[in-house]
Amino acid sequence: MNESSYWLLRCENKLLASVDDAGGNIFPRGLASDFGNPQDALLVGEWQGLPCYAADIDHLPENTSAELMSLRSLFNVAGAEATSLIVRATMLLDWRKNHRYCGKCGTPTTIRTGESSMVCPSCGLVAYPRISPVVMVLVSRGDELLLARSPRFKPGVFSALAGFVEAGETLEQCAKREVREEVGIEITNLRYFGSQPWPFPDSLMVAFFADYAGGTITPDPAEIEAAGWYSRNALPALPEPVTLARVLIDAACLSENDVGQ
Ligand SMILES: [Zn+2]
């Protein structure tokens, strides 16, 4: 940390960053002392050949040209490699903040060097970063896609169905249960598409295509305020391009192979 490094500095749930037209140099670079020697900085990876540290700070460093940006606005401009570092830093900072005491005996935990874990010096319990899998399913029926909106979405935006994996459940079981619970539809021919870590707060999104197998759309009013079948040529407003949901829906529109049976 006594050498020049890149810094992901979080203040008020925003990151200090500067984005130029080329998307480079988005993280401030310098010595720890340039940024007030942030306490408990975490090494989260490398950026442009230099170590990259993350830390929570209470006030902005002096003489910086960088500004505080929300994660979502950064994701739209940062590029895949920088986004990956931002997600990792955010998840690790949150995990450390939320696991300061042993969940078993209440003793303050200590950070283990060499791996991402915290250990209790009293009872030895080890805590790893929490990662919560979320299954996302895009259901096809011929040319149509099943899209729904949660009351939490931006106005007018529709997306694929998604829900948290429950304890003891496989991804496949979760996919069928979520679709059944949220819209009353049965699915078949589940195909894995891809995954994306998503730090709101600690999700791993796991996306699938599926085909319609029966039932009538009956939204669960607790989770879904509207749902319907949409032709690939006449889709409603969709999530932002940086989201896995959008990548999944775009892929379904491009690939004839994924038109339902
Ligand atoms: Zn303990």
mmCIF file of N, CA, C and O in Angstrom, residues 8-51:
data_model
loop_
_atom_site.group_PDB
_atom_site.id
_atom_site.type_symbol
_atom_site.label_atom_id
_atom_site.label_comp_id
_atom_site.label_asym_id
_atom_site.label_seq_id
_atom_site.Cartn_x
_atom_site.Cartn_y
_atom_site.Cartn_z
ATOM 1 N N LEU A 8 -10.775 2.309 -5.003
ATOM 2 C CA LEU A 8 -12.235 2.378 -5.080
ATOM 3 C C LEU A 8 -12.701 2.864 -3.721
ATOM 4 O O LEU A 8 -12.727 2.109 -2.761
ATOM 5 N N LEU A 9 -13.011 4.139 -3.643
ATOM 6 C CA LEU A 9 -13.350 4.757 -2.366
ATOM 7 C C LEU A 9 -14.846 5.031 -2.323
ATOM 8 O O LEU A 9 -15.397 5.727 -3.187
ATOM 9 N N ARG A 10 -15.493 4.456 -1.314
ATOM 10 C CA ARG A 10 -16.952 4.552 -1.218
ATOM 11 C C ARG A 10 -17.339 5.516 -0.101
ATOM 12 O O ARG A 10 -16.812 5.433 1.002
ATOM 13 N N CYS A 11 -18.238 6.422 -0.430
ATOM 14 C CA CYS A 11 -18.694 7.417 0.535
ATOM 15 C C CYS A 11 -20.191 7.586 0.296
ATOM 16 O O CYS A 11 -20.612 7.800 -0.848
ATOM 17 N N GLU A 12 -21.001 7.460 1.333
ATOM 18 C CA GLU A 12 -22.464 7.604 1.196
ATOM 19 C C GLU A 12 -23.016 6.691 0.097
ATOM 20 O O GLU A 12 -23.865 7.108 -0.703
ATOM 21 N N ASN A 13 -22.491 5.458 0.039
ATOM 22 C CA ASN A 13 -22.949 4.459 -0.942
ATOM 23 C C ASN A 13 -22.700 4.848 -2.391
ATOM 24 O O ASN A 13 -23.342 4.324 -3.304
ATOM 25 N N LYS A 14 -21.785 5.785 -2.619
ATOM 26 C CA LYS A 14 -21.370 6.116 -3.981
ATOM 27 C C LYS A 14 -19.864 5.916 -4.082
ATOM 28 O O LYS A 14 -19.159 5.905 -3.072
ATOM 29 N N LEU A 15 -19.374 5.763 -5.308
ATOM 30 C CA LEU A 15 -17.948 5.556 -5.509
ATOM 31 C C LEU A 15 -17.303 6.795 -6.113
ATOM 32 O O LEU A 15 -17.893 7.466 -6.976
ATOM 33 N N LEU A 16 -16.088 7.063 -5.643
ATOM 34 C CA LEU A 16 -15.333 8.182 -6.183
ATOM 35 C C LEU A 16 -14.745 7.753 -7.532
ATOM 36 O O LEU A 16 -13.977 6.791 -7.609
ATOM 37 N N ALA A 17 -15.111 8.434 -8.596
ATOM 38 C CA ALA A 17 -14.654 8.020 -9.928
ATOM 39 C C ALA A 17 -14.634 9.221 -10.861
ATOM 40 O O ALA A 17 -15.285 10.232 -10.612
ATOM 41 N N SER A 18 -13.849 9.085 -11.909
ATOM 42 C CA SER A 18 -13.889 10.103 -12.958
ATOM 43 C C SER A 18 -13.913 9.356 -14.275
ATOM 44 O O SER A 18 -13.127 8.450 -14.493
ATOM 45 N N VAL A 19 -14.847 9.689 -15.114
ATOM 46 C CA VAL A 19 -15.012 8.959 -16.366
ATOM 47 C C VAL A 19 -14.655 9.885 -17.518
ATOM 48 O O VAL A 19 -15.294 10.923 -17.710
ATOM 49 N N ASP A 20 -13.614 9.499 -18.280
ATOM 50 C CA ASP A 20 -13.303 10.289 -19.468
ATOM 51 C C ASP A 20 -14.028 9.680 -20.665
ATOM 52 O O ASP A 20 -14.716 8.678 -20.549
ATOM 53 N N ASP A 21 -13.851 10.307 -21.808
ATOM 54 C CA ASP A 21 -14.603 9.861 -22.983
ATOM 55 C C ASP A 21 -14.254 8.439 -23.385
ATOM 56 O O ASP A 21 -15.081 7.712 -23.925
ATOM 57 N N ALA A 22 -13.005 8.012 -23.097
ATOM 58 C CA ALA A 22 -12.580 6.681 -23.509
ATOM 59 C C ALA A 22 -12.898 5.632 -22.447
ATOM 60 O O ALA A 22 -12.645 4.450 -22.639
ATOM 61 N N GLY A 23 -13.426 6.042 -21.314
ATOM 62 C CA GLY A 23 -13.749 5.086 -20.262
ATOM 63 C C GLY A 23 -12.537 4.627 -19.466
ATOM 64 O O GLY A 23 -12.632 3.713 -18.657
ATOM 65 N N GLY A 24 -11.349 5.243 -19.677
ATOM 66 C CA GLY A 24 -10.145 4.827 -18.942
ATOM 67 C C GLY A 24 -9.989 5.611 -17.656
ATOM 68 O O GLY A 24 -10.708 6.582 -17.414
ATOM 69 N N ASN A 25 -9.015 5.209 -16.828
ATOM 70 C CA ASN A 25 -8.668 5.933 -15.600
ATOM 71 C C ASN A 25 -9.879 6.328 -14.779
ATOM 72 O O ASN A 25 -9.998 7.458 -14.321
ATOM 73 N N ILE A 26 -10.772 5.390 -14.574
ATOM 74 C CA ILE A 26 -11.976 5.805 -13.868
ATOM 75 C C ILE A 26 -11.780 5.838 -12.354
ATOM 76 O O ILE A 26 -12.520 6.507 -11.669
ATOM 77 N N PHE A 27 -10.769 5.101 -11.847
ATOM 78 C CA PHE A 27 -10.526 5.106 -10.408
ATOM 79 C C PHE A 27 -9.381 6.054 -10.087
ATOM 80 O O PHE A 27 -8.392 6.103 -10.811
ATOM 81 N N PRO A 28 -9.465 6.805 -8.963
ATOM 82 C CA PRO A 28 -8.342 7.659 -8.594
ATOM 83 C C PRO A 28 -7.094 6.831 -8.293
ATOM 84 O O PRO A 28 -7.195 5.711 -7.794
ATOM 85 N N ARG A 29 -5.932 7.396 -8.631
ATOM 86 C CA ARG A 29 -4.667 6.689 -8.447
ATOM 87 C C ARG A 29 -3.769 7.507 -7.531
ATOM 88 O O ARG A 29 -3.743 8.739 -7.615
ATOM 89 N N GLY A 30 -3.035 6.813 -6.640
ATOM 90 C CA GLY A 30 -2.109 7.516 -5.766
ATOM 91 C C GLY A 30 -1.688 6.655 -4.594
ATOM 92 O O GLY A 30 -1.979 5.449 -4.542
ATOM 93 N N LEU A 31 -0.980 7.285 -3.658
ATOM 94 C CA LEU A 31 -0.576 6.602 -2.431
ATOM 95 C C LEU A 31 -1.736 6.637 -1.433
ATOM 96 O O LEU A 31 -2.603 7.504 -1.511
ATOM 97 N N ALA A 32 -1.697 5.710 -0.475
ATOM 98 C CA ALA A 32 -2.743 5.706 0.556
ATOM 99 C C ALA A 32 -2.816 7.060 1.247
ATOM 100 O O ALA A 32 -3.900 7.556 1.573
ATOM 101 N N SER A 33 -1.635 7.693 1.426
ATOM 102 C CA SER A 33 -1.616 8.982 2.123
ATOM 103 C C SER A 33 -2.312 10.083 1.322
ATOM 104 O O SER A 33 -2.803 11.054 1.896
ATOM 105 N N ASP A 34 -2.365 9.906 -0.009
ATOM 106 C CA ASP A 34 -3.081 10.892 -0.835
ATOM 107 C C ASP A 34 -4.582 10.903 -0.528
ATOM 108 O O ASP A 34 -5.289 11.854 -0.854
ATOM 109 N N PHE A 35 -5.056 9.795 0.037
ATOM 110 C CA PHE A 35 -6.500 9.666 0.285
ATOM 111 C C PHE A 35 -6.798 9.573 1.783
ATOM 112 O O PHE A 35 -7.803 8.985 2.201
ATOM 113 N N GLY A 36 -5.905 10.102 2.593
ATOM 114 C CA GLY A 36 -6.138 10.137 4.041
ATOM 115 C C GLY A 36 -5.907 8.797 4.723
ATOM 116 O O GLY A 36 -6.484 8.542 5.779
ATOM 117 N N ASN A 37 -5.068 7.928 4.134
ATOM 118 C CA ASN A 37 -4.784 6.599 4.701
ATOM 119 C C ASN A 37 -6.057 5.883 5.145
ATOM 120 O O ASN A 37 -6.282 5.644 6.336
ATOM 121 N N PRO A 38 -6.925 5.511 4.203
ATOM 122 C CA PRO A 38 -8.192 4.868 4.577
ATOM 123 C C PRO A 38 -7.965 3.627 5.438
ATOM 124 O O PRO A 38 -7.067 2.826 5.155
ATOM 125 N N GLN A 39 -8.780 3.498 6.476
ATOM 126 C CA GLN A 39 -8.645 2.361 7.392
ATOM 127 C C GLN A 39 -9.131 1.075 6.740
ATOM 128 O O GLN A 39 -10.107 1.072 6.001
ATOM 129 N N ASP A 40 -8.454 -0.041 7.054
ATOM 130 C CA ASP A 40 -8.905 -1.373 6.637
ATOM 131 C C ASP A 40 -9.157 -1.478 5.140
ATOM 132 O O ASP A 40 -10.161 -2.051 4.703
ATOM 133 N N ALA A 41 -8.238 -0.922 4.340
ATOM 134 C CA ALA A 41 -8.408 -1.033 2.884
ATOM 135 C C ALA A 41 -8.288 -2.500 2.466
ATOM 136 O O ALA A 41 -7.452 -3.245 2.982
ATOM 137 N N LEU A 42 -9.136 -2.900 1.547
ATOM 138 C CA LEU A 42 -9.149 -4.287 1.053
ATOM 139 C C LEU A 42 -8.547 -4.332 -0.339
ATOM 140 O O LEU A 42 -8.934 -3.551 -1.209
ATOM 141 N N LEU A 43 -7.613 -5.265 -0.557
ATOM 142 C CA LEU A 43 -7.085 -5.480 -1.905
ATOM 143 C C LEU A 43 -8.140 -6.247 -2.697
ATOM 144 O O LEU A 43 -8.507 -7.370 -2.333
ATOM 145 N N VAL A 44 -8.664 -5.663 -3.763
ATOM 146 C CA VAL A 44 -9.752 -6.325 -4.502
ATOM 147 C C VAL A 44 -9.333 -6.783 -5.894
ATOM 148 O O VAL A 44 -10.120 -7.420 -6.595
ATOM 149 N N GLY A 45 -8.098 -6.496 -6.303
ATOM 150 C CA GLY A 45 -7.653 -6.965 -7.611
ATOM 151 C C GLY A 45 -6.643 -5.998 -8.200
ATOM 152 O O GLY A 45 -6.016 -5.214 -7.474
ATOM 153 N N GLU A 46 -6.492 -6.085 -9.513
ATOM 154 C CA GLU A 46 -5.567 -5.211 -10.234
ATOM 155 C C GLU A 46 -6.350 -4.389 -11.241
ATOM 156 O O GLU A 46 -7.344 -4.848 -11.804
ATOM 157 N N TRP A 47 -5.864 -3.170 -11.477
ATOM 158 C CA TRP A 47 -6.471 -2.345 -12.510
ATOM 159 C C TRP A 47 -5.326 -1.691 -13.282
ATOM 160 O O TRP A 47 -4.472 -1.038 -12.694
ATOM 161 N N GLN A 48 -5.276 -1.946 -14.559
ATOM 162 C CA GLN A 48 -4.237 -1.397 -15.435
ATOM 163 C C GLN A 48 -2.840 -1.644 -14.866
ATOM 164 O O GLN A 48 -1.987 -0.750 -14.833
ATOM 165 N N GLY A 49 -2.624 -2.880 -14.370
ATOM 166 C CA GLY A 49 -1.299 -3.309 -13.926
ATOM 167 C C GLY A 49 -0.920 -2.896 -12.517
ATOM 168 O O GLY A 49 0.185 -3.210 -12.059
ATOM 169 N N LEU A 50 -1.781 -2.208 -11.819
ATOM 170 C CA LEU A 50 -1.462 -1.782 -10.457
ATOM 171 C C LEU A 50 -2.473 -2.388 -9.473
ATOM 172 O O LEU A 50 -3.607 -2.686 -9.856
ATOM 173 N N PRO A 51 -2.049 -2.543 -8.195
ATOM 174 C CA PRO A 51 -3.009 -3.040 -7.206
ATOM 175 C C PRO A 51 -4.196 -2.098 -7.079
ATOM 176 O O PRO A 51 -4.058 -0.888 -7.291
#
